[in-house]
Coordinates of C-alpha atoms (C1' of nucleotides) in Angstrom, one line a residue:
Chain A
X1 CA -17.1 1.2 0.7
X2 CA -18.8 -2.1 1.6
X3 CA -17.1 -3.5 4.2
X4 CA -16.2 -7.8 3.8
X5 CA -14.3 -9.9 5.4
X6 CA -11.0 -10.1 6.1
X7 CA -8.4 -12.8 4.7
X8 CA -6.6 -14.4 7.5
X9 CA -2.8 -13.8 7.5
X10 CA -2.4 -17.6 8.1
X11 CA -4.4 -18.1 5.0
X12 CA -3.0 -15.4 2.7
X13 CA -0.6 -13.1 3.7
X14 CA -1.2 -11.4 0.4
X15 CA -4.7 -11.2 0.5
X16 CA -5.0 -10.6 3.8
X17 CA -2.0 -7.2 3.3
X18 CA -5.0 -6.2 0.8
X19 CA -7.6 -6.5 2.5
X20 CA -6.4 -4.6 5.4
X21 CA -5.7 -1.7 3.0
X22 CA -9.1 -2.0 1.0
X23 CA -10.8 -2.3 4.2
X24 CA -9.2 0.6 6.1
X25 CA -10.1 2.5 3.5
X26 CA -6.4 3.4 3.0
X27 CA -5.8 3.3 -0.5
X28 CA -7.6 1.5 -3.6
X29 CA -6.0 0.7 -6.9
X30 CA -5.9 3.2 -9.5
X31 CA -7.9 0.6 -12.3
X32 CA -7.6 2.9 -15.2
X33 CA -3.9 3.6 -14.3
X34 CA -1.7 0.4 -14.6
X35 CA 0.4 0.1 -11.1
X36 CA -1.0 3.4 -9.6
X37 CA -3.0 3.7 -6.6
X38 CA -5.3 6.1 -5.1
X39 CA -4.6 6.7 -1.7
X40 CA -7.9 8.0 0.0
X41 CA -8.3 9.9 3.2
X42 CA -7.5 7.6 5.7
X43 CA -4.2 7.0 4.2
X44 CA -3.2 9.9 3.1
X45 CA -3.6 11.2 6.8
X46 CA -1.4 9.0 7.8
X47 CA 1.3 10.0 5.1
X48 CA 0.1 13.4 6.3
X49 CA 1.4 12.9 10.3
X50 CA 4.6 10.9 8.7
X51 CA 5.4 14.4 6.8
X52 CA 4.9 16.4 9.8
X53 CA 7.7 14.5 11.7
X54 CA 9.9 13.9 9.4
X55 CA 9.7 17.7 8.1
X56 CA 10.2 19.3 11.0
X57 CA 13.1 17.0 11.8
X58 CA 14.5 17.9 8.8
X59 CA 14.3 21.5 9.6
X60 CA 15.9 21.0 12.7
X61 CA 19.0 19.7 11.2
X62 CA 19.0 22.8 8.8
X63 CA 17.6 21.2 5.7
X64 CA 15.4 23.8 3.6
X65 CA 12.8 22.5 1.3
X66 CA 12.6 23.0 -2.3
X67 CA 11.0 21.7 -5.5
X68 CA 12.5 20.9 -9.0
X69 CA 10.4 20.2 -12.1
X70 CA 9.0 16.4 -12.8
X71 CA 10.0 16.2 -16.2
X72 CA 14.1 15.4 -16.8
X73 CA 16.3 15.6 -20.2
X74 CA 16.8 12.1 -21.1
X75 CA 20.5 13.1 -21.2
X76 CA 20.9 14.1 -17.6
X77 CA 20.3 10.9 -16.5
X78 CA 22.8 9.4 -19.3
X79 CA 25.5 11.8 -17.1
X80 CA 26.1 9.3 -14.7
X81 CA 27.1 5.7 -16.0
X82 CA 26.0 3.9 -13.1
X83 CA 23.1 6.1 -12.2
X84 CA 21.7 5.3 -16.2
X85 CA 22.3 1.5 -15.8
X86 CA 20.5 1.5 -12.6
X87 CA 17.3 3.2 -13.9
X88 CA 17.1 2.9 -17.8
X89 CA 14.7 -0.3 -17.4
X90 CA 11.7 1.6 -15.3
X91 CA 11.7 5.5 -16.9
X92 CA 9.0 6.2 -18.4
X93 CA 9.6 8.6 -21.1
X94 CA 7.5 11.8 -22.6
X95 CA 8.5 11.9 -26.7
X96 CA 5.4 14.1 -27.4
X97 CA 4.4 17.3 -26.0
X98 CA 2.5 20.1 -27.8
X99 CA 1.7 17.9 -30.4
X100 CA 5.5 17.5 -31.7
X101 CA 7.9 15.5 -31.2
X102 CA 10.4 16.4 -29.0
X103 CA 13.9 17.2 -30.0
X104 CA 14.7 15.9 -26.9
X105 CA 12.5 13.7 -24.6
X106 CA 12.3 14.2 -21.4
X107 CA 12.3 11.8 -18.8
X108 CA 9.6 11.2 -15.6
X109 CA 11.9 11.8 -12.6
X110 CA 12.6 8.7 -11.0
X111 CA 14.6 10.6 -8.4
X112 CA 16.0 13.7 -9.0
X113 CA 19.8 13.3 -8.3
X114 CA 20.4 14.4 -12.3
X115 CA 18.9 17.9 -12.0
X116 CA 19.7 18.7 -8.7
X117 CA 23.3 18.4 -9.5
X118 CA 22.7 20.3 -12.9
X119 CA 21.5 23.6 -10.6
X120 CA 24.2 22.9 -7.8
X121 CA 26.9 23.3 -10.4
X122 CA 25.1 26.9 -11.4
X123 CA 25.1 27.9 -7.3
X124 CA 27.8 26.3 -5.9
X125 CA 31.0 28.5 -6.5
X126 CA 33.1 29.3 -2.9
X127 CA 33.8 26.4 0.5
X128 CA 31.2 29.4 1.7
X129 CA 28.1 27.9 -0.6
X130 CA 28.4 24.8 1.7
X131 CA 26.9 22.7 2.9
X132 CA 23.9 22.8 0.4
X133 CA 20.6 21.2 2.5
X134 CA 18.1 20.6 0.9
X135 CA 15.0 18.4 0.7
X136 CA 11.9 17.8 -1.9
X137 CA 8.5 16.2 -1.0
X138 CA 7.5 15.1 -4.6
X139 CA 6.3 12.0 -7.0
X140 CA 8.7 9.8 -8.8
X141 CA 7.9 7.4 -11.2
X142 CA 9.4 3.9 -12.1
X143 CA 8.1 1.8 -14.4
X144 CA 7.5 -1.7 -11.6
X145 CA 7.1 -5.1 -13.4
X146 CA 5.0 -5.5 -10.2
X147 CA 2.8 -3.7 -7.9
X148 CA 1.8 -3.8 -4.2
X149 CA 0.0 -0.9 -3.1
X150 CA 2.1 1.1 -0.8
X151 CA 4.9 -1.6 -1.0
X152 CA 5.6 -0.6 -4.6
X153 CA 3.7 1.4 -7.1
X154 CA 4.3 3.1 -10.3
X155 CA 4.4 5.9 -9.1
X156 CA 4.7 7.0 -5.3
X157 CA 5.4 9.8 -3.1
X158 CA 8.5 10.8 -1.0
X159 CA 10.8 12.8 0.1
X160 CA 14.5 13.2 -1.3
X161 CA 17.3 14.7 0.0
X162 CA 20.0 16.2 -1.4
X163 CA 23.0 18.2 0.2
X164 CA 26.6 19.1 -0.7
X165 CA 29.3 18.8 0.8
X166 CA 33.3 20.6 1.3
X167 CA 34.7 17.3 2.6
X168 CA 33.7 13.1 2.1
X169 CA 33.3 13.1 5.9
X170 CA 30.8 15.5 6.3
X171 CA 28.6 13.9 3.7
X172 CA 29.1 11.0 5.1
X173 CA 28.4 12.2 8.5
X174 CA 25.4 14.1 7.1
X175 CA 24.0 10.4 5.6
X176 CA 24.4 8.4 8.8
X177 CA 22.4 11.5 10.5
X178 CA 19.4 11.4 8.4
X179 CA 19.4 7.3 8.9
X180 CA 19.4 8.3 12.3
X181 CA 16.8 10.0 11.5
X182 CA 14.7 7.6 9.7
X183 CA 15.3 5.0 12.5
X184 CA 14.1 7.5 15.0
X185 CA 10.4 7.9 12.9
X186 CA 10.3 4.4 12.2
X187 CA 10.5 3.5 16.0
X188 CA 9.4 6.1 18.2
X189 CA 6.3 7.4 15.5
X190 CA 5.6 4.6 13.7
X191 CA 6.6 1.9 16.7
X192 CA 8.0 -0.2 13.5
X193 CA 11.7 -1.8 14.6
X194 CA 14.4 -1.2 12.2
X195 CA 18.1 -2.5 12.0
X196 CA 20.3 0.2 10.4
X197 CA 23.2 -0.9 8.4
X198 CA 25.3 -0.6 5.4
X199 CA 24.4 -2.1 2.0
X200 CA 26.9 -4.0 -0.2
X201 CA 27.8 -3.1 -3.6
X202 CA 25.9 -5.0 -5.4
X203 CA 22.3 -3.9 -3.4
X204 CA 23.4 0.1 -3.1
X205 CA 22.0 2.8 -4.9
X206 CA 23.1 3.0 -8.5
X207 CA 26.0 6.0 -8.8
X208 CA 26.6 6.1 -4.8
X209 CA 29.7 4.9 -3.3
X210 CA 27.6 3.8 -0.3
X211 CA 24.3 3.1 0.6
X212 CA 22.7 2.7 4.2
X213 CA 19.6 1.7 4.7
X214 CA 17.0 1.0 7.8
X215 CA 15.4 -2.6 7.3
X216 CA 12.1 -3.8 8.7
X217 CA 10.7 -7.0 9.3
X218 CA 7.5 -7.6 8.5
X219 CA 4.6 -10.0 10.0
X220 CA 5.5 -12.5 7.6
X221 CA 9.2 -12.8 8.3
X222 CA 10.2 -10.9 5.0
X223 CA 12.4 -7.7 5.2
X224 CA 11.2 -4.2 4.0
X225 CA 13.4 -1.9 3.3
X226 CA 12.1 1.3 5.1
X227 CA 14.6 4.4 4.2
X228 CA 17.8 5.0 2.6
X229 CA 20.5 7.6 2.8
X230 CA 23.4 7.7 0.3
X231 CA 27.2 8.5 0.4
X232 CA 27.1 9.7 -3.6
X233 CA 31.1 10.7 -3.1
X234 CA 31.8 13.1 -6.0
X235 CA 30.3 11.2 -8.8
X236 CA 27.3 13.2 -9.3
X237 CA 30.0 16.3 -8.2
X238 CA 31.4 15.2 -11.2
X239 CA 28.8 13.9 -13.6
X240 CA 27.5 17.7 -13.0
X241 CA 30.6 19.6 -12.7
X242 CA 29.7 20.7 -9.2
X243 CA 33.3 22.5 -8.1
X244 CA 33.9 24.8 -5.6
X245 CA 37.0 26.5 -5.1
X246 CA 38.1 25.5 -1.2
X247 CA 39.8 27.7 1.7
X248 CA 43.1 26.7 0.0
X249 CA 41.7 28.7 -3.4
X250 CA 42.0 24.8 -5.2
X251 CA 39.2 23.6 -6.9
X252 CA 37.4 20.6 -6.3
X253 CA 34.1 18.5 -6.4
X254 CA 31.7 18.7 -4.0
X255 CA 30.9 15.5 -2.0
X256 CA 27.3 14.7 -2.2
X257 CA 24.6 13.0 0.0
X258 CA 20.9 11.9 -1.1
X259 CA 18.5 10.3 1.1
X260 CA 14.8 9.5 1.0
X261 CA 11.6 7.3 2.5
X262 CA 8.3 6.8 0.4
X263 CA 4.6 6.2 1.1
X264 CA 6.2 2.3 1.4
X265 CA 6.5 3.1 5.0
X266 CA 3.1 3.1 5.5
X267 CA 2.8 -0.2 3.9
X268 CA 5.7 -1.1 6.3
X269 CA 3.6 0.4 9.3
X270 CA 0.0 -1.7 7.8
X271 CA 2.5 -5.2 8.0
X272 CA 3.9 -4.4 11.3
X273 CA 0.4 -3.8 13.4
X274 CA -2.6 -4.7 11.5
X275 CA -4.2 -8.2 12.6
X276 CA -7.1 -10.3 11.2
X277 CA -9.5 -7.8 12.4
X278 CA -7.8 -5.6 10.1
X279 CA -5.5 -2.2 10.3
X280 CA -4.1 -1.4 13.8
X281 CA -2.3 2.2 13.3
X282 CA -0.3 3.4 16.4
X283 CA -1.9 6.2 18.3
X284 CA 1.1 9.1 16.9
X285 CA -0.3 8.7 13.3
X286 CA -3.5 7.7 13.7
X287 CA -5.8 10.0 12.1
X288 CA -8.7 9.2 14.7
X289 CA -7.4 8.4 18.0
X290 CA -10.7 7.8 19.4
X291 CA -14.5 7.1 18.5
X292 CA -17.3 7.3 20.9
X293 CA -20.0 4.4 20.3
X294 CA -23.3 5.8 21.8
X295 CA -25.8 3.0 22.5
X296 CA -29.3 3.6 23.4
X297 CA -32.8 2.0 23.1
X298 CA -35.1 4.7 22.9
X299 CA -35.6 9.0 22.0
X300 CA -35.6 10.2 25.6
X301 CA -32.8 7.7 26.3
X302 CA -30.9 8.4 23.6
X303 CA -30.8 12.1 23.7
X304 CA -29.1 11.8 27.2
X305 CA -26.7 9.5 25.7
X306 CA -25.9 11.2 22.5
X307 CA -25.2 15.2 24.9
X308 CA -23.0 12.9 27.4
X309 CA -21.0 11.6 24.7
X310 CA -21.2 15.1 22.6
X311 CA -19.6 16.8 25.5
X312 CA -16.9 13.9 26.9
X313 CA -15.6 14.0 23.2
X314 CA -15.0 17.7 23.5
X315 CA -13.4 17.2 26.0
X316 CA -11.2 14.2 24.8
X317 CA -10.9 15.7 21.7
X318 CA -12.8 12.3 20.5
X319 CA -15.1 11.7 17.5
X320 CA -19.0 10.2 17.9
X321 CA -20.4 8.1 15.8
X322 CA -23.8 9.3 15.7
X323 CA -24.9 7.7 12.5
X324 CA -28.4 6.9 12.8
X325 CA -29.8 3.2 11.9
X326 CA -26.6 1.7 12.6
X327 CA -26.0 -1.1 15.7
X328 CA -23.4 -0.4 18.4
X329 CA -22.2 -3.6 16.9
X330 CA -21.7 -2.7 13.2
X331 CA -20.1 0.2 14.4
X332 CA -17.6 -1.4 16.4
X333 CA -16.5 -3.7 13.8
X334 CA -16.5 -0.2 11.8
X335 CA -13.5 1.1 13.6
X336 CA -12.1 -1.6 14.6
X337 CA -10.7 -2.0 11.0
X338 CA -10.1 1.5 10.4
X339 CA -7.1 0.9 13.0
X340 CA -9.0 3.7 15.4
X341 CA -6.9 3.2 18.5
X342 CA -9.3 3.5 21.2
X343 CA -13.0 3.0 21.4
X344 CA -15.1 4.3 24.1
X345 CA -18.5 3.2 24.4
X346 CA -20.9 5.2 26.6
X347 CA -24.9 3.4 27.0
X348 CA -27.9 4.3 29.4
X349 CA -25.7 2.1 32.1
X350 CA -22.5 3.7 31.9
X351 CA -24.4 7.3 31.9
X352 CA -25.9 6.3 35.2
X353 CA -23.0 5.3 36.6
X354 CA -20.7 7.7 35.6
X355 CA -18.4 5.7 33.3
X356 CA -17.2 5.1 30.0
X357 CA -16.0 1.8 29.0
X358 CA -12.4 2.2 26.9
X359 CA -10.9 -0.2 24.6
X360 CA -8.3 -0.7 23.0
X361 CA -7.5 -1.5 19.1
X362 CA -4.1 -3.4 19.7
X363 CA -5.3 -5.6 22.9
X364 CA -9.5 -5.5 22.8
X365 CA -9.2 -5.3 26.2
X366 CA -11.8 -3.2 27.5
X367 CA -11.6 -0.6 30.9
X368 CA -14.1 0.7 32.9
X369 CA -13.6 4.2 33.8
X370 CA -14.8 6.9 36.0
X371 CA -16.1 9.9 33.3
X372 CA -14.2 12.4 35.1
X373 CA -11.0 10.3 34.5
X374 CA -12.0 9.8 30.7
X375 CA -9.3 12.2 29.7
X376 CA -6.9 11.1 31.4
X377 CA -7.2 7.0 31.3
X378 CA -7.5 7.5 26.8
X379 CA -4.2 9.3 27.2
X380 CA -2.7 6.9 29.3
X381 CA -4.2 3.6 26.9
X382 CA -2.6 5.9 23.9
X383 CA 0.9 6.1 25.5
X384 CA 0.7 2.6 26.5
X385 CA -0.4 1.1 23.3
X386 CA 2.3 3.3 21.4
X387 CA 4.6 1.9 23.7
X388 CA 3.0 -2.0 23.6
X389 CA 3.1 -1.5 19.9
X390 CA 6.6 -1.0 19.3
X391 CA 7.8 -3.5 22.0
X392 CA 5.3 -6.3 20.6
X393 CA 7.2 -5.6 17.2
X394 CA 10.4 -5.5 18.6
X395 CA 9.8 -8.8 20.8
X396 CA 9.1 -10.1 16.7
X397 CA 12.5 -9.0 15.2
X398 CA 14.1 -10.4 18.0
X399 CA 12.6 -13.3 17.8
X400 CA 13.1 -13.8 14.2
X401 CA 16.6 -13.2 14.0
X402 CA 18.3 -16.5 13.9
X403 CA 22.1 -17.6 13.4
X404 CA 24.1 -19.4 10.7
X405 CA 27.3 -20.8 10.0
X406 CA 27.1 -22.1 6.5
X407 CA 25.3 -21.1 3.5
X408 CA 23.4 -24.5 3.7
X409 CA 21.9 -23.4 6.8
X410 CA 21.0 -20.3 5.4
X411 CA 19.4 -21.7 2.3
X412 CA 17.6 -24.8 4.9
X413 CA 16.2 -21.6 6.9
X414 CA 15.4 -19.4 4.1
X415 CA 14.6 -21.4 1.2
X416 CA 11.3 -21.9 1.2
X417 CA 10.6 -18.6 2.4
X418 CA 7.9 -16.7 0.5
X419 CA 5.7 -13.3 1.0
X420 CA 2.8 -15.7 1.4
X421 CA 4.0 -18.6 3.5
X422 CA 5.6 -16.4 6.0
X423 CA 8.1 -18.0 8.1
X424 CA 10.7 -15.6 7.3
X425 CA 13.7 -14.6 9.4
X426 CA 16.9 -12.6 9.5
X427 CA 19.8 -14.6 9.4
X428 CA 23.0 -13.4 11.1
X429 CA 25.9 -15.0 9.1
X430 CA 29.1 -14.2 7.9
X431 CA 29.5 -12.6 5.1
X432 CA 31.8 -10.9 2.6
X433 CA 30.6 -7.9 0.8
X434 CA 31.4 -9.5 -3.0
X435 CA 28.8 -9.9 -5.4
X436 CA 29.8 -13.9 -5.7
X437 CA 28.3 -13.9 -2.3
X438 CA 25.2 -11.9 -3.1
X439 CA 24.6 -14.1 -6.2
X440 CA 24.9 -17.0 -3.7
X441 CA 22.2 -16.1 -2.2
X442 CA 20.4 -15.4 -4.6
X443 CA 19.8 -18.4 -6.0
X444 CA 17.6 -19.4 -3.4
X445 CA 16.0 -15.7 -3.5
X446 CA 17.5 -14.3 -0.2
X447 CA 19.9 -10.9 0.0
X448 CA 21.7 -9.2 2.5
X449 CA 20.1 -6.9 3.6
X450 CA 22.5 -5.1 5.3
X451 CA 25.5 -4.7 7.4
X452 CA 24.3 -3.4 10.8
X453 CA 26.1 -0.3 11.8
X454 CA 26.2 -2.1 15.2
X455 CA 27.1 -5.7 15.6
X456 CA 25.2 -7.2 18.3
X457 CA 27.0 -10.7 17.7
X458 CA 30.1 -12.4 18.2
X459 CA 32.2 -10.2 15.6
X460 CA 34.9 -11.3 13.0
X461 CA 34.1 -15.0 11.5
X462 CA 34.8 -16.7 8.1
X463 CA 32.5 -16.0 5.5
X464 CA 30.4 -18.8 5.0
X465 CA 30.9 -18.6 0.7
X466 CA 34.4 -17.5 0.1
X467 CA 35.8 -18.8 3.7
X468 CA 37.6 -15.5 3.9
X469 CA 37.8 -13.3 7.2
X470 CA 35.1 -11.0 7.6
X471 CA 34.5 -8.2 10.5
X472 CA 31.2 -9.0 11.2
X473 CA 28.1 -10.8 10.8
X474 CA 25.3 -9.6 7.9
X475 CA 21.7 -9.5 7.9
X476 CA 20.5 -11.8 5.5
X477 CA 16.7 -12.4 4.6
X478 CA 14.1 -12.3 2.0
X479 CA 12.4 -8.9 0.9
X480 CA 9.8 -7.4 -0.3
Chain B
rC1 C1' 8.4 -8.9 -19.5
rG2 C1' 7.1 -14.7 -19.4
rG3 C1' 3.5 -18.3 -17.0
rG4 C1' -1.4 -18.9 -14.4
rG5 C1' -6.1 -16.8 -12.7
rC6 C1' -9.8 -13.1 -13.1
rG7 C1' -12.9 -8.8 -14.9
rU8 C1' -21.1 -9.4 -14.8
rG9 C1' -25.5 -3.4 -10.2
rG10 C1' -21.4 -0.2 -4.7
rC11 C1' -19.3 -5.4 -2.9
rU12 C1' -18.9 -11.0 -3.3
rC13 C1' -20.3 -14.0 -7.0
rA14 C1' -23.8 -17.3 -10.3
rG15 C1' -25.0 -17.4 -15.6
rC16 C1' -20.8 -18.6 -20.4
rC17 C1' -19.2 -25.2 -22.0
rU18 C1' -24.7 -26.5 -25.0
rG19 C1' -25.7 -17.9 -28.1
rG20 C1' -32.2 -15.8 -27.6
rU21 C1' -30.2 -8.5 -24.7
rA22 C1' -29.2 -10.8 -16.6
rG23 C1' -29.8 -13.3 -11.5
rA24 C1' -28.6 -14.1 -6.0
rG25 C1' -26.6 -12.5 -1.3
rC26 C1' -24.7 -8.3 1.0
rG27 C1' -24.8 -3.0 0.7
rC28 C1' -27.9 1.4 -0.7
rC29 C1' -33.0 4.4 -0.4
rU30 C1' -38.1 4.9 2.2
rG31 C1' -41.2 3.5 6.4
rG32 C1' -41.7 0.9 10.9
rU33 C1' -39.8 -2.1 14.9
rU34 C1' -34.7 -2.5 17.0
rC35 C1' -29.9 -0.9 19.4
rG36 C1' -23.9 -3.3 25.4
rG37 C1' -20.0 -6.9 19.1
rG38 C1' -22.0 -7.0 12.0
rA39 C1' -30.7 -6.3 13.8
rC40 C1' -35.6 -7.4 11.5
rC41 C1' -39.9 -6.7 8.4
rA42 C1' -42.1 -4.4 4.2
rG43 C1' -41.6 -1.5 -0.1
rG44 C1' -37.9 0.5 -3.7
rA45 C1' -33.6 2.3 -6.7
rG46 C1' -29.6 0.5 -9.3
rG47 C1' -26.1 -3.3 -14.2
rC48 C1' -26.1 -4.0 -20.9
rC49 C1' -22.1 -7.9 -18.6
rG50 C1' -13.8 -4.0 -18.5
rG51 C1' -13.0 -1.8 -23.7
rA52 C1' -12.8 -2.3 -29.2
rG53 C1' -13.6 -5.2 -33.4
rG54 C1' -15.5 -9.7 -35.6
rU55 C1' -18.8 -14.2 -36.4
rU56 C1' -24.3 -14.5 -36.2
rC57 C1' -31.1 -13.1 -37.7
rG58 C1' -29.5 -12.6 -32.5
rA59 C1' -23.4 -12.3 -28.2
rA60 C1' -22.4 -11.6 -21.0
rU61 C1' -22.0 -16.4 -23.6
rC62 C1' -18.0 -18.0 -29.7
rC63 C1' -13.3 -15.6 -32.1
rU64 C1' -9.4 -11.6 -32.4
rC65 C1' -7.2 -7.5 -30.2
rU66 C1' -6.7 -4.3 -26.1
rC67 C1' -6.9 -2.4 -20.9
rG68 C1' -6.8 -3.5 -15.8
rC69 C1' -6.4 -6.4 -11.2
rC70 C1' -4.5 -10.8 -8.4
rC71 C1' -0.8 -14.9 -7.9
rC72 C1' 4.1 -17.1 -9.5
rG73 C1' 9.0 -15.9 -11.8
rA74 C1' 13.2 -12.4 -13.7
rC75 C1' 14.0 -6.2 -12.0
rC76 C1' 13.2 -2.7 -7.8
rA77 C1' 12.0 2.6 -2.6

RNA sequence: CGGGGCGUGGCUCAGCCUGGUAGAGCGCCUGGUUCGGGACCAGGAGGCCGGAGGUUCGAAUCCUCUCGCCCCGACCA
């Protein structure tokens, strides 16, 4: 891909979100396929390491994967009022198959909660069947009025959980651990700073009695959120007639849980690092954690270069860039906004001195080191720019979380707040969970985000709409 | 889905108003000189102008429809 320049985030948040993906040869819109994208190897390796840690955490926590089919009867979504409401305006619908008409069509899963609790009710009989675990990596579909790669596409790849439960409090126990979870990937992978919390009825999945979620601020101020886990009580138990007959020999519904994170996050991760000079991708997902530059004049010169930097990125477990007819220089700027974490450039002086010069992505600061310490300095700049990455981010959130009394304040901070002109912030304010409030806040475009789990602030307060009492405080921004 | 913008070699774009079947820069290929932050010279390949239809002797240019992308708004992981 020919490589341009880079929009300036100051300029064009926008532009400049796409150009880091274009250019970091992450993904590139689908063209022929409205709202689709086609996520190329670069990104896809990073879905690939974001799989790998959330899988086996999964798996830890006793969660088997499975796979159900794509296609849904329309009706199976019609089970669940709610659920129906909440999806009816993005399905998209197959009528026609075989060259017929069909009897009945069948719907594009836009999450599967529909036929998983169609086959729970066939294998769920005794208290012994439970818990149920499970977890599908799979596409969804919904039909998007508007697309941002990675942020929101057609359609997108994720994972979705979806267990059973004998009791309400083990679901809900089992949702809270798999935000736990997703808070721990976000941070400790993905160094991306989340705030976990509880939504309010109006923002929570459609046909759950609760919805968590972890939310993320991005470079611009605006909030992403990054995962979800759902308390679905016993309305899809019910929808589905899911029963099981309990240690008492009564029967009853089971209490179910769904969670799930999408490709999004790696939108999330591209809007947490990246900088003008384009992506920035933290060392525990990058694809490439280092490149070797090798810079030389002549064939005799070069030859000793290119074997010295053959053999150090052995034994770093680095790649060279031994493209011929390319500058040091182009290939620097190559890199660079392919988010490789660490560049080590190795020319005739370096060889004769016994050094490689190291830099890194995040600070382009660049070290001098002895070769024999090569291994051992990249792992050390890796583990420190992990580490600098997340705090960096964190400093950001921090930083951007402001307080407010009264919904005027809220609307003077917030109001003018868009995904281009940045300036966006959390606002801690008192809240009650009543859609009058939501629709409040709304009117200038802002929602709460969520109700942290833990309330770093001063507590009860009056809500700031209804004046009633309130517990605590809500997160209250603009989203993507 | 409504409003606005845009689709011309791989990329960025000019040409369109005032119809006469296409241009620039970058990239790419070949050869040579270069090589510590986007090298230079020479030669060369590559587009029928998003798609369909229409007007016309003739359409990238005008008209209609359609598809896609970007931005803004209402819906959302």
């Amino acid at each position: 891909m020919a490589e341009s320049p880079i929009t300036p985030r100051s300029k064009d948040f926008a532009a400049w979100y796409q150009d880091v993906v274009l250019q970091g040869d992450m993904a590139e819109p689908a063209e022929i396929v409205k709202g689709c994208m086609v996520i190329k190897p670069n990104g896809y390796a990073v879905w690939e390491g974001l799989q790998r840690e959330l899988d086996s955490r999964f798996k830890e926590t006793g969660h088997q994967n499975v796979y159900f089919p794509l296609l849904i009867p329309q009706s199976f979504l019609q089970k669940e009022a709610e659920h129906v409401e909440g999806f009816a305006p993005e399905l998209a619908v197959v009528t026609i198959a075989g060259g017929k008409e069909l009897e009945e069509p069948y719907v594009i899963r836009p999450t599967s909660e529909t036929v998983i609790g169609h086959f729970f009710s066939r294998w769920i009989q005794s208290w012994r069947d439970l818990p149920v675990l499970m977890n599908q990596w799979a596409n969804v579909v919904r039909w998007e009025l508007r697309t941002r790669m990675f942020l929101r596409t057609t359609e997108f790849l994720w994972q979705e959980g979806h267990t059973a439960h004998a009791t309400h409090g083990e679901a809900i126990a089992e949702a809270l651990r798999m935000l736990d979870i997703y808070a721990e990937v976000a941070e400790q992978v993905m160094a991306m700073p989340v705030i976990k919390g509880r939504k309010t009825n109006s923002e929570k999945f459609a046909g759950a009695l609760q919805s968590y979620s972890i939310e993320a601020m991005m470079q611009n101020g605006l909030a992403l959120q990054s995962g979800t886990s759902h308390d679905l009580g016993q309305n899809f138990g019910k929808a589905f007639n899911v029963q099981f007959q309990n240690e008492e020999g009564r029967l009853d519904y089971v209490w179910q849980t769904s969670w799930g994170v999408s490709t999004r996050l790696i939108g999330g991760l591209i809007m947490t690092h990246s900088d003008d000079k384009g992506l920035v991708l933290p060392p525990k997902l990058a694809p490439v954690k280092a490149v070797i530059v090798p810079i030389f004049r002549k064939g005799e010169e070069g030859g000793a270069v290119l074997e010295a930097a053959h053999k150090i990125a052995k034994e770093l477990g680095a790649k060279v860039d031994d493209r011929p007819g390319q500058t040091p220089g182009a290939k620097f700027f190559h890199w660079e906004r392919r988010g490789v974490p660490v560049v080590l450039e190795l020319g005739p002086r370096d060889l004769a001195a016994g050094n490689v010069v190291l830099k890194r992505r995040d600070t382009g600061v660049k070290e001098i080191v002895p070769r024999e310490q090569a291994a051992e300095k990249l792992q050390a700049a890796l583990a420190r720019m992990q580490t600098d990455l997340f705090e960096k981010a964190r400093k950001h959130l921090r930083d951007n979380c402001v307080l407010a009394n009264s919904i005027d304040e809220v609307q003077a901070i917030l109001g003018d707040v868009t995904a281009e002109s940045g300036g966006g912030r959390f606002v801690m304010v008192h809240l009650k969970d009543d859609p009058a409030c939501d629709a409040r806040l709304k009117e200038f475009k802002a929602t709460v985000r969520c109700i942290p789990l833990v309330d770093e602030y001063d507590g009860a307060g009056t809500c700031v709409v209804t004046g009633e009492r309130v517990e605590q405080r809500v997160v209250v921004g603009k989203a993507y």
